Amino acid sequence: MSNFDSLSASEKYSHLNETVMNMLNKPGWGWWAIFAVDMMFLAFGIYCFIYQIYTGLGVAGYSHPVLWGVYITNFVFWVGIAHSGTLISAVLFLFRARFRMSIYRIAEAMTVFAVATAGLFPIIHLGRPWNFYWLLPYPNQRGLWVNFDSPLLWDVFAVSTYATISSVFFFIGMIPDIAAIRDTVVGKAKKVFYSVASLGWKGSSWEWGHYTRAYFYFACFATPLVISVHSVVSWDFAMANTPGWHTTIFPPYFVAGAIFSGLAMVITLCIPLRYIFKLEDYITMDNFDGMSKMIILTSSIVFYAYLIEFFIAWYSGNKYEYDQFIYRAVGDYALFYWIMMFCNGIVPHLLWFKKIRQNLMILFIITLLINIGMWFERFNIIVISLSKEFEPGSWGLYKPSWVEIGITVGSFAWFFMFFLIFVRTLPALSIAEIKEILPVPKKNGGSSHE
Amino acid sequence: MNKEKQKNNTGTLNRRDFLKALSAIGGAAVISSGCTPEPLDKLVSYAVPPDNVIPGIANYYTSVIPNSPVGTPVVVRVREGRAIKVEGNTNDPITSGSTSAEDQATLQTLYDPDRIKQPLFRNNRENLTAITYVAATDILVENIKDSSKKGYIISNNTTGCCDDLLNSLAEKINAKRIKYEPLSYENIKYANQISYGENKLPTYHIEKADYLLNFGADFLETWLSSSEYSKRFTEMHAFDGKTRGTFVHIDPKLTLTGSMADEWVPISPYKNLYLVLGIINYIKLNKLNVNPIPNVFPNLYMYSISETSRLTGVPEETIIKIAKDFTSSKSSIAIGGGYASSASNDYKTIVAINLLNEITGNGDKIDFDNTLKLSDASKFSEIKSFIQDAKSGNVDFVLVYNCNPVYNVPKSFGFEKAFKKINHRVSTSMLSDETTELCDLIIPDLHSFEKWGDYEGKTGNRYIMQPVMKPLYDGVSVEQTLINVINRIVVDDSNKIDSDFYNYLRNKWMEYSSEVENFENFWNKIVKDGGIFNKNESYSIASFNSDLSLGSNIESETKSSNDALSLYITPSYKFYDGRSSNNSWLQELPDLLTTAVWDSWVEINSNLAKKLNIKEGDYLEISANGRKIITQAYLTPAISPETLSISMGQGHTSMGRYAKDRGVNPIDLISDSIDSKTGGLDVSTKVKIKKTGDWEKLVKVQHSFSQENRDIVQTIPMSKLLSKDDHHHDHHGGHKEYDMYREYDYFVHKWGMTIDLDKCTGCGACVVACYAENNIPVVGKEQVGNGRYMSWLTLERFQDEIKDESTGITRIDTRILPQMCQHCENAPCEPVCPVFATYHNPEGINLMVYSRCVGTRYCSNNCSYKVRRFNWFTYAAPEPLNLQLNPDVTVRSKGVMEKCNFCFHKIGIAKDKAKDEKRKMTNDEIATITACQTACGCGAIEFGDLNDPESKVTKLSHDKRAYSLLGELNTRPSVKYLKKIEKDNAKA
Amino acid sequence: MSKSNQNILGIYTYVDVLVDAIKKLRAEGFENLRVFSPVPNHEIEDALDTGKEPSKIKYFTFCGAILGALVGVCFTVLTSIDWPIVTSAKPIVSIPPYMIIIFECMILIGGLSTFLGLIINSRLRKDTSPELYDERFSDNKFGILVNCNPDDLEKIENILRDFGTDEVQVNGVLKVEAKEEEIKEEAKEEEIKEEAKVEEVKEEEVKEEAKVEEVKEEEANPDITEVKND
């Protein structure tokens, strides 16, 4: 750190480029070992999926009336994870939050990969996954169209739009950095790859001019998109009349929850990454501090939503709603409910203490717990609500099967596969943007920021 | 569903099956040519179909199902030579077109994959090997030729030609005939013998009463003739706009029948007699009787109210109330005596009941002119003497037809051991059941839909059994076999009978024909109608034998010891005595009161269970008479704490894949005592229970039996119903409804349904009918346990314990809800489907397009009634059960949602027919469209066009009692329920 | 070629001198400037006065968004009319749920057209030929590229040098000039050496770490040095 501080502004620029290039080195055995383990889990997940297609969805643990379970939980979980990336890159960009600069690339990558993971689940959960394309509106000889009234179709549009826009956003942000890699990378194939990917970026002033404008518009678009996507996901539930789903609080509550879980996941990923690649000079404690504070904020929103749901269930006088929430707290799935309450409502408030915010080990554990808690939040909303609806005669319980667990594990492997490839091939730190917060090299008058 | 089945998924009708079906079409063409075993050499589809078959159009043939002891006349729907659906025969005054679940499921017996396909023979105690029919008859003739040796013919209670032929054979070979029926009501017959001089099972005209007092007769399930009594009961108990009969059920266990009662009075088991005597005594003391009281029970004075209460466990005020109500009602009747209450001496109970009816002037409802043919069944003592005979090695030959004594004679009698001692054992059973398994020669009979025959369930009601399709496997009916055998052993040609059973049958029926010269017309008419029906139920009133005295030999029952409980064996309304157990539809039909499937369970009082630390699903060892059975516990408040109850019908060690090794047979525990007077079995047995320590989830369809104060199944007090206040539509509460969208205009039809919760008895016939009509897959025990029960129509039952604030008495409130897709106008399932796989058709039906469904299952999540079913696997029934599949209905494959569609295909058929005939659909035609409505014996379900102001369904849906399920959700269902009527103190 | 316009490129380390050079060049009337930088910089933008000609990307964005919304409207409304299926007794064309689709289409097509606008407007891939670009521009160097008349070449070179350029390239060829050039080169050599030293120290650090891990990691190190020396 002190070493880095003693460098001149121009040297700091170079140091940054070197740091990023270092990450793209030929991976060592450690990386390969992790990658191999990851591939094993992924292969098991794929096996489970093939088995499920071949035998029928009955191999999952679904039990009438709980016809959505772990798959939809995973879908909402991963979509939620996907949210903080664009939040950090777009919303915080618009708010000019400086702590976003060094982590936003990781967050964006996480977004893109999480959407890629989330997108699998609506297909995996279908009874006839080979017909998934029937959900897409395309002209076909059968003359059929899709039902635009269905929240699931909104999902199709929202998630695919989100996937496209966040990928493009991710890519646009990387153009100058890929150009930087192109300029230093050795090896013909790599050179060609990065040249093509950089789209011939030169860093000339008008390129920068258009680039910053485009980036700004993108941020303007991505911001409402972030809000809309998780609102749409929440409408999958809120549009249904199921007690426990049918509430107006869902969109803000889901968006806050998504940001909450996404931030936690970013921290979970950044801490080991920072340690392994020695990025202490760039991903500083200030970054973690800023994100921790946002976690406190979003956790408070989510926790408030948990409590207000109870209040509304009581205050509305709706018996079904009331019974549903009592059931959540004391029923068959109460353990999961209290895991959620503890991990999402109580644990994050440890971050009020600066000492805890500054201790990366504790922070890492807290964010892991938040991730677990947020997974259970979705599980609780989906499974508990469905298991006890209006008609007592139809009540039933759901227990995930090994196939569902296998596919869930496989989905994590799928996500980490992308992430592992990403850190070795693309700039995990935003070179251009970090340079913006580094001192500008000046001959006279020393260095100044901008 | 096991793995094997999943592997063998074919799902749809493949080419082979299609060809097979076409080959079977030939059967329809040769219907009238009798049953000649001509081998089929070619499988060729016909270029020119037979005259009476139009591919795609169903043919209907009358026939009869002789399964239940009274027989059910039916109309069988046949498509391309395959029987695909059974409907009741409306010509029959007894059933008037209703069928039971067992009748509906008979198709599964017809296409049973475990049917014996050809005659089998076991030489020298080896394995059974297939032989030809000719060889089999040779062996049979060889076995019986020497008439000097002692022989037995054991059959069920056969009637008509079959009975004649069996008698004839018995006579020829000097064999003894036993008509063995496990449920033969010896005590009722004997009691009637001594009280009326009629050794018969009479008709109780309960429809003429307005107060029905029932001592343990499960007349809606198996007692005497359940389809007949369901109808009579409905007539008596249904609300006619002014009044409604009262039904008080006295039973240790709240049975299906009891759950329909206005009041269930739990009583200690086998104590009915004391209660009847207590009531009679009370009537006597208070001089409430109409007729003089003969001194049948000399020690009647002993049964004071307090003594009766002590003996029976029935509260004193209840006894007084019953006595008062029984006498004060305009017309009352008391009935009693089912299998479950057949203890030794229980004939006295029936005598006492007869006496009660007599002294209150209600004996006029007992009809000995129209009696059940079941009266002819042998006493159980005859089986006992057979066993003794066989044990001593005197019996050389036995022929078993249509009964399974090895299974349902209590083990304590040693039937199996005795049976094995017989040299020649012949069975004509279609299935390899426990008895058949022990036989050396098996000549399988045909199903009643494959052969000619006749059946007389009740005096004067003769049904024609007509083959509706060609036999699945080349076989010969037992009647034809009997003729063949008789003709071979008769030496004298003049004694020979007509060698063709069809001619034999016709000749026999000439007796019933009024116009002998024009017999062909008569014959055609009865074959079309299904038989000769006795529509006039006139009868003369039997006189009570006032000199009868049973003496003072009524034992003062000692209180049962604490560690012993009474075993209360209830006949199954699904399997009867176990004869229908190898039937996957029935196995999967949830028991109404427990909703358990595919297994046995023991019902135990929940308070007692708590005391003994027993949970639901605990395996209990129940032992008596040196035998034990192990089964799972089911806890219920609806049983007396002194009683354990197990249903009959399971516990087969053989019989086929669906019955074998499933559950337990409680009959095994019964002791070998026989009532010396009646000759009937004493089924009262004291048992001990012990926890084995094993636990497994009891597989049930429904998990929560409480309504949770949600008012799902609503009731209306009688007083409110009779009040002039015309303000109905409670849930709409008078406020105007606002909707975001304008109402949808159903311009031609708007199909709707009403279900009268007051009429529904929960018999399950509609459920099985729906299975048959709509190709609903059977998923098996494991998958039901996983919550993948597929039935489109479920009978939900709610049982809440309601504590009366004023009296402090808790009563059990059982309510049954037949639930299918409600076809909501504002269906929550429709807009959430991303691919329009479910939508609203212009006639108000919420349709499901299977081929469009991708399986997001959102529709089910959003369904407020949870009536949608998802195909978790491709379920395929083993061959030849696939031949039963209705070709009008798609067979669904895995990953697709399905649900009730108001038998949409049948609406189309009816419309086409009307259009072809250039007319509108008639109301009658519309009313019989849905399978559930047609099967319903108590008329609880009505289907019709809500756009037609004259239709019954429209009128009923505007009835004071009509309500929508979960109406507050504003889903606007097309199915309306009529509230169950709650008896209160209001008088009409 | 000699008669056509010439390209002269000055490479800078410091932004302030670069900005001064830009201002001087513009004052001298050389408006055909192109400035390279590894990072967007307001001072450079101000010096070039780019604000007077705002980016056209906003039109792309705007039109894309409008087009997207229209596509969304057509999509939902027209397909519903084409296949009119009643669900839940609701109108065939029900606007509230369609708003979501319209919104998403707007964002999608708006976003993609912004991207398109970026590519078109900034003339990526088409613009500067590789020899007029220096790879250090993505690292820590800045550059001014002046497209000028061959006659002005010397004048511009002088201005660049006056404002302390690190080096000057004409049409991609390094142009060395007299003393200043020597001094510069010496300084540059020193710089390189210093860099090398820093790298050596760094390498050692890396190696030590690698020892703790495994030999394989060491094999990766030559790559690093290669990259650095390039």
mmCIF file with all atom_site columns, C-alpha atoms in Angstrom, chain A residues 291-421:
data_model
loop_
_atom_site.group_PDB
_atom_site.id
_atom_site.type_symbol
_atom_site.label_atom_id
_atom_site.label_alt_id
_atom_site.label_comp_id
_atom_site.label_asym_id
_atom_site.label_entity_id
_atom_site.label_seq_id
_atom_site.pdbx_PDB_ins_code
_atom_site.Cartn_x
_atom_site.Cartn_y
_atom_site.Cartn_z
_atom_site.occupancy
_atom_site.B_iso_or_equiv
_atom_site.pdbx_formal_charge
_atom_site.auth_seq_id
_atom_site.auth_comp_id
_atom_site.auth_asym_id
_atom_site.auth_atom_id
_atom_site.pdbx_PDB_model_num
ATOM 1   C CA . MET A 1 291 ? -21.040 -1.462  0.343   1.00 0.00 ? 291 MET A CA 1
ATOM 2   C CA . SER A 1 292 ? -21.525 -2.503  3.932   1.00 0.00 ? 292 SER A CA 1
ATOM 3   C CA . LYS A 1 293 ? -23.434 0.672   4.562   1.00 0.00 ? 293 LYS A CA 1
ATOM 4   C CA . MET A 1 294 ? -25.652 -0.056  1.593   1.00 0.00 ? 294 MET A CA 1
ATOM 5   C CA . ILE A 1 295 ? -26.229 -3.521  2.966   1.00 0.00 ? 295 ILE A CA 1
ATOM 6   C CA . ILE A 1 296 ? -27.393 -1.984  6.222   1.00 0.00 ? 296 ILE A CA 1
ATOM 7   C CA . LEU A 1 297 ? -29.807 0.204   4.293   1.00 0.00 ? 297 LEU A CA 1
ATOM 8   C CA . THR A 1 298 ? -31.249 -2.562  2.135   1.00 0.00 ? 298 THR A CA 1
ATOM 9   C CA . SER A 1 299 ? -31.358 -4.997  5.018   1.00 0.00 ? 299 SER A CA 1
ATOM 10  C CA . SER A 1 300 ? -33.408 -2.504  6.946   1.00 0.00 ? 300 SER A CA 1
ATOM 11  C CA . ILE A 1 301 ? -35.834 -2.170  4.047   1.00 0.00 ? 301 ILE A CA 1
ATOM 12  C CA . VAL A 1 302 ? -36.157 -5.912  3.741   1.00 0.00 ? 302 VAL A CA 1
ATOM 13  C CA . PHE A 1 303 ? -36.534 -6.418  7.447   1.00 0.00 ? 303 PHE A CA 1
ATOM 14  C CA . TYR A 1 304 ? -39.141 -3.719  7.560   1.00 0.00 ? 304 TYR A CA 1
ATOM 15  C CA . ALA A 1 305 ? -40.998 -5.501  4.774   1.00 0.00 ? 305 ALA A CA 1
ATOM 16  C CA . TYR A 1 306 ? -40.920 -8.753  6.739   1.00 0.00 ? 306 TYR A CA 1
ATOM 17  C CA . LEU A 1 307 ? -42.478 -7.045  9.699   1.00 0.00 ? 307 LEU A CA 1
ATOM 18  C CA . ILE A 1 308 ? -44.993 -4.955  7.796   1.00 0.00 ? 308 ILE A CA 1
ATOM 19  C CA . GLU A 1 309 ? -46.247 -8.093  6.040   1.00 0.00 ? 309 GLU A CA 1
ATOM 20  C CA . PHE A 1 310 ? -47.272 -9.396  9.415   1.00 0.00 ? 310 PHE A CA 1
ATOM 21  C CA . PHE A 1 311 ? -48.882 -6.137  10.322  1.00 0.00 ? 311 PHE A CA 1
ATOM 22  C CA . ILE A 1 312 ? -50.842 -5.984  7.085   1.00 0.00 ? 312 ILE A CA 1
ATOM 23  C CA . ALA A 1 313 ? -51.884 -9.613  7.404   1.00 0.00 ? 313 ALA A CA 1
ATOM 24  C CA . TRP A 1 314 ? -53.345 -8.760  10.776  1.00 0.00 ? 314 TRP A CA 1
ATOM 25  C CA . TYR A 1 315 ? -54.627 -5.321  9.909   1.00 0.00 ? 315 TYR A CA 1
ATOM 26  C CA . SER A 1 316 ? -56.328 -6.330  6.661   1.00 0.00 ? 316 SER A CA 1
ATOM 27  C CA . GLY A 1 317 ? -58.578 -8.758  8.476   1.00 0.00 ? 317 GLY A CA 1
ATOM 28  C CA . ASN A 1 318 ? -58.011 -11.246 5.673   1.00 0.00 ? 318 ASN A CA 1
ATOM 29  C CA . LYS A 1 319 ? -58.193 -14.621 7.298   1.00 0.00 ? 319 LYS A CA 1
ATOM 30  C CA . TYR A 1 320 ? -56.264 -16.442 4.619   1.00 0.00 ? 320 TYR A CA 1
ATOM 31  C CA . GLU A 1 321 ? -53.460 -13.915 4.748   1.00 0.00 ? 321 GLU A CA 1
ATOM 32  C CA . TYR A 1 322 ? -53.391 -13.958 8.515   1.00 0.00 ? 322 TYR A CA 1
ATOM 33  C CA . ASP A 1 323 ? -53.279 -17.744 8.721   1.00 0.00 ? 323 ASP A CA 1
ATOM 34  C CA . GLN A 1 324 ? -50.554 -17.809 6.123   1.00 0.00 ? 324 GLN A CA 1
ATOM 35  C CA . PHE A 1 325 ? -48.234 -15.581 8.116   1.00 0.00 ? 325 PHE A CA 1
ATOM 36  C CA . ILE A 1 326 ? -48.876 -17.349 11.379  1.00 0.00 ? 326 ILE A CA 1
ATOM 37  C CA . TYR A 1 327 ? -48.088 -20.549 9.524   1.00 0.00 ? 327 TYR A CA 1
ATOM 38  C CA . ARG A 1 328 ? -44.829 -19.126 8.263   1.00 0.00 ? 328 ARG A CA 1
ATOM 39  C CA . ALA A 1 329 ? -43.692 -18.305 11.755  1.00 0.00 ? 329 ALA A CA 1
ATOM 40  C CA . VAL A 1 330 ? -44.802 -21.438 13.555  1.00 0.00 ? 330 VAL A CA 1
ATOM 41  C CA . GLY A 1 331 ? -45.699 -23.994 10.887  1.00 0.00 ? 331 GLY A CA 1
ATOM 42  C CA . ASP A 1 332 ? -43.904 -26.820 9.176   1.00 0.00 ? 332 ASP A CA 1
ATOM 43  C CA . TYR A 1 333 ? -41.327 -24.565 7.589   1.00 0.00 ? 333 TYR A CA 1
ATOM 44  C CA . ALA A 1 334 ? -40.745 -22.341 10.625  1.00 0.00 ? 334 ALA A CA 1
ATOM 45  C CA . LEU A 1 335 ? -37.068 -23.272 10.779  1.00 0.00 ? 335 LEU A CA 1
ATOM 46  C CA . PHE A 1 336 ? -36.498 -21.829 7.322   1.00 0.00 ? 336 PHE A CA 1
ATOM 47  C CA . TYR A 1 337 ? -38.470 -18.771 8.229   1.00 0.00 ? 337 TYR A CA 1
ATOM 48  C CA . TRP A 1 338 ? -36.334 -18.076 11.254  1.00 0.00 ? 338 TRP A CA 1
ATOM 49  C CA . ILE A 1 339 ? -33.134 -18.763 9.350   1.00 0.00 ? 339 ILE A CA 1
ATOM 50  C CA . MET A 1 340 ? -34.283 -16.067 6.954   1.00 0.00 ? 340 MET A CA 1
ATOM 51  C CA . MET A 1 341 ? -35.189 -13.675 9.752   1.00 0.00 ? 341 MET A CA 1
ATOM 52  C CA . PHE A 1 342 ? -31.874 -14.201 11.468  1.00 0.00 ? 342 PHE A CA 1
ATOM 53  C CA . CYS A 1 343 ? -29.686 -13.954 8.381   1.00 0.00 ? 343 CYS A CA 1
ATOM 54  C CA . ASN A 1 344 ? -31.463 -11.056 6.707   1.00 0.00 ? 344 ASN A CA 1
ATOM 55  C CA . GLY A 1 345 ? -32.908 -9.154  9.597   1.00 0.00 ? 345 GLY A CA 1
ATOM 56  C CA . ILE A 1 346 ? -30.456 -9.510  12.462  1.00 0.00 ? 346 ILE A CA 1
ATOM 57  C CA . VAL A 1 347 ? -27.015 -10.388 11.132  1.00 0.00 ? 347 VAL A CA 1
ATOM 58  C CA . PRO A 1 348 ? -26.575 -7.433  8.740   1.00 0.00 ? 348 PRO A CA 1
ATOM 59  C CA . HIS A 1 349 ? -27.042 -4.997  11.593  1.00 0.00 ? 349 HIS A CA 1
ATOM 60  C CA . LEU A 1 350 ? -23.702 -6.045  12.982  1.00 0.00 ? 350 LEU A CA 1
ATOM 61  C CA . LEU A 1 351 ? -22.354 -3.851  10.223  1.00 0.00 ? 351 LEU A CA 1
ATOM 62  C CA . TRP A 1 352 ? -23.304 -0.760  12.151  1.00 0.00 ? 352 TRP A CA 1
ATOM 63  C CA . PHE A 1 353 ? -20.008 -1.318  13.956  1.00 0.00 ? 353 PHE A CA 1
ATOM 64  C CA . LYS A 1 354 ? -17.044 -0.028  12.052  1.00 0.00 ? 354 LYS A CA 1
ATOM 65  C CA . LYS A 1 355 ? -14.791 -2.693  13.496  1.00 0.00 ? 355 LYS A CA 1
ATOM 66  C CA . ILE A 1 356 ? -16.932 -5.384  11.944  1.00 0.00 ? 356 ILE A CA 1
ATOM 67  C CA . ARG A 1 357 ? -17.119 -3.557  8.641   1.00 0.00 ? 357 ARG A CA 1
ATOM 68  C CA . GLN A 1 358 ? -13.340 -3.424  8.589   1.00 0.00 ? 358 GLN A CA 1
ATOM 69  C CA . ASN A 1 359 ? -12.820 -7.074  9.431   1.00 0.00 ? 359 ASN A CA 1
ATOM 70  C CA . LEU A 1 360 ? -12.935 -8.875  6.123   1.00 0.00 ? 360 LEU A CA 1
ATOM 71  C CA . MET A 1 361 ? -13.232 -12.333 7.647   1.00 0.00 ? 361 MET A CA 1
ATOM 72  C CA . ILE A 1 362 ? -16.346 -11.378 9.586   1.00 0.00 ? 362 ILE A CA 1
ATOM 73  C CA . LEU A 1 363 ? -17.671 -9.444  6.619   1.00 0.00 ? 363 LEU A CA 1
ATOM 74  C CA . PHE A 1 364 ? -17.208 -12.493 4.450   1.00 0.00 ? 364 PHE A CA 1
ATOM 75  C CA . ILE A 1 365 ? -19.126 -14.676 6.878   1.00 0.00 ? 365 ILE A CA 1
ATOM 76  C CA . ILE A 1 366 ? -21.883 -12.096 7.215   1.00 0.00 ? 366 ILE A CA 1
ATOM 77  C CA . THR A 1 367 ? -22.336 -11.846 3.464   1.00 0.00 ? 367 THR A CA 1
ATOM 78  C CA . LEU A 1 368 ? -22.392 -15.614 3.143   1.00 0.00 ? 368 LEU A CA 1
ATOM 79  C CA . LEU A 1 369 ? -25.136 -15.737 5.766   1.00 0.00 ? 369 LEU A CA 1
ATOM 80  C CA . ILE A 1 370 ? -27.024 -13.051 3.880   1.00 0.00 ? 370 ILE A CA 1
ATOM 81  C CA . ASN A 1 371 ? -26.841 -15.121 0.724   1.00 0.00 ? 371 ASN A CA 1
ATOM 82  C CA . ILE A 1 372 ? -28.202 -18.127 2.578   1.00 0.00 ? 372 ILE A CA 1
ATOM 83  C CA . GLY A 1 373 ? -30.885 -16.015 4.180   1.00 0.00 ? 373 GLY A CA 1
ATOM 84  C CA . MET A 1 374 ? -31.958 -14.531 0.871   1.00 0.00 ? 374 MET A CA 1
ATOM 85  C CA . TRP A 1 375 ? -32.207 -17.957 -0.717  1.00 0.00 ? 375 TRP A CA 1
ATOM 86  C CA . PHE A 1 376 ? -34.479 -19.021 2.074   1.00 0.00 ? 376 PHE A CA 1
ATOM 87  C CA . GLU A 1 377 ? -36.491 -15.831 1.753   1.00 0.00 ? 377 GLU A CA 1
ATOM 88  C CA . ARG A 1 378 ? -37.474 -16.870 -1.760  1.00 0.00 ? 378 ARG A CA 1
ATOM 89  C CA . PHE A 1 379 ? -37.996 -20.448 -0.686  1.00 0.00 ? 379 PHE A CA 1
ATOM 90  C CA . ASN A 1 380 ? -40.281 -19.315 2.102   1.00 0.00 ? 380 ASN A CA 1
ATOM 91  C CA . ILE A 1 381 ? -42.304 -17.016 -0.086  1.00 0.00 ? 381 ILE A CA 1
ATOM 92  C CA . ILE A 1 382 ? -42.805 -19.654 -2.732  1.00 0.00 ? 382 ILE A CA 1
ATOM 93  C CA . VAL A 1 383 ? -43.138 -22.875 -0.843  1.00 0.00 ? 383 VAL A CA 1
ATOM 94  C CA . ILE A 1 384 ? -44.825 -21.810 2.368   1.00 0.00 ? 384 ILE A CA 1
ATOM 95  C CA . SER A 1 385 ? -47.429 -19.733 0.570   1.00 0.00 ? 385 SER A CA 1
ATOM 96  C CA . LEU A 1 386 ? -48.285 -22.528 -1.814  1.00 0.00 ? 386 LEU A CA 1
ATOM 97  C CA . SER A 1 387 ? -48.449 -25.248 0.763   1.00 0.00 ? 387 SER A CA 1
ATOM 98  C CA . LYS A 1 388 ? -51.347 -23.663 2.601   1.00 0.00 ? 388 LYS A CA 1
ATOM 99  C CA . GLU A 1 389 ? -53.741 -21.761 0.438   1.00 0.00 ? 389 GLU A CA 1
ATOM 100 C CA . PHE A 1 390 ? -57.442 -21.135 0.617   1.00 0.00 ? 390 PHE A CA 1
ATOM 101 C CA . GLU A 1 391 ? -58.749 -24.631 0.662   1.00 0.00 ? 391 GLU A CA 1
ATOM 102 C CA . PRO A 1 392 ? -57.615 -26.665 3.669   1.00 0.00 ? 392 PRO A CA 1
ATOM 103 C CA . GLY A 1 393 ? -58.485 -29.902 1.919   1.00 0.00 ? 393 GLY A CA 1
ATOM 104 C CA . SER A 1 394 ? -55.751 -29.345 -0.619  1.00 0.00 ? 394 SER A CA 1
ATOM 105 C CA . TRP A 1 395 ? -52.917 -28.491 1.711   1.00 0.00 ? 395 TRP A CA 1
ATOM 106 C CA . GLY A 1 396 ? -49.691 -30.351 1.320   1.00 0.00 ? 396 GLY A CA 1
ATOM 107 C CA . LEU A 1 397 ? -46.000 -30.187 1.971   1.00 0.00 ? 397 LEU A CA 1
ATOM 108 C CA . TYR A 1 398 ? -43.028 -30.079 -0.318  1.00 0.00 ? 398 TYR A CA 1
ATOM 109 C CA . LYS A 1 399 ? -39.571 -31.500 0.132   1.00 0.00 ? 399 LYS A CA 1
ATOM 110 C CA . PRO A 1 400 ? -36.834 -30.981 -2.449  1.00 0.00 ? 400 PRO A CA 1
ATOM 111 C CA . SER A 1 401 ? -35.465 -34.116 -4.028  1.00 0.00 ? 401 SER A CA 1
ATOM 112 C CA . TRP A 1 402 ? -31.860 -34.970 -4.770  1.00 0.00 ? 402 TRP A CA 1
ATOM 113 C CA . VAL A 1 403 ? -32.416 -33.992 -8.381  1.00 0.00 ? 403 VAL A CA 1
ATOM 114 C CA . GLU A 1 404 ? -33.362 -30.476 -7.401  1.00 0.00 ? 404 GLU A CA 1
ATOM 115 C CA . ILE A 1 405 ? -30.419 -30.204 -5.059  1.00 0.00 ? 405 ILE A CA 1
ATOM 116 C CA . GLY A 1 406 ? -28.127 -31.537 -7.793  1.00 0.00 ? 406 GLY A CA 1
ATOM 117 C CA . ILE A 1 407 ? -29.369 -28.990 -10.283 1.00 0.00 ? 407 ILE A CA 1
ATOM 118 C CA . THR A 1 408 ? -29.043 -26.211 -7.710  1.00 0.00 ? 408 THR A CA 1
ATOM 119 C CA . VAL A 1 409 ? -25.462 -27.167 -6.984  1.00 0.00 ? 409 VAL A CA 1
ATOM 120 C CA . GLY A 1 410 ? -24.924 -27.396 -10.724 1.00 0.00 ? 410 GLY A CA 1
ATOM 121 C CA . SER A 1 411 ? -26.235 -23.871 -11.139 1.00 0.00 ? 411 SER A CA 1
ATOM 122 C CA . PHE A 1 412 ? -23.672 -22.546 -8.676  1.00 0.00 ? 412 PHE A CA 1
ATOM 123 C CA . ALA A 1 413 ? -21.021 -24.451 -10.593 1.00 0.00 ? 413 ALA A CA 1
ATOM 124 C CA . TRP A 1 414 ? -22.313 -22.935 -13.821 1.00 0.00 ? 414 TRP A CA 1
ATOM 125 C CA . PHE A 1 415 ? -22.066 -19.458 -12.342 1.00 0.00 ? 415 PHE A CA 1
ATOM 126 C CA . PHE A 1 416 ? -18.575 -19.991 -10.975 1.00 0.00 ? 416 PHE A CA 1
ATOM 127 C CA . MET A 1 417 ? -17.437 -21.511 -14.236 1.00 0.00 ? 417 MET A CA 1
ATOM 128 C CA . PHE A 1 418 ? -18.157 -18.234 -15.963 1.00 0.00 ? 418 PHE A CA 1
ATOM 129 C CA . PHE A 1 419 ? -16.604 -16.297 -13.159 1.00 0.00 ? 419 PHE A CA 1
ATOM 130 C CA . LEU A 1 420 ? -13.439 -18.377 -13.131 1.00 0.00 ? 420 LEU A CA 1
ATOM 131 C CA . ILE A 1 421 ? -13.042 -17.914 -16.876 1.00 0.00 ? 421 ILE A CA 1
#
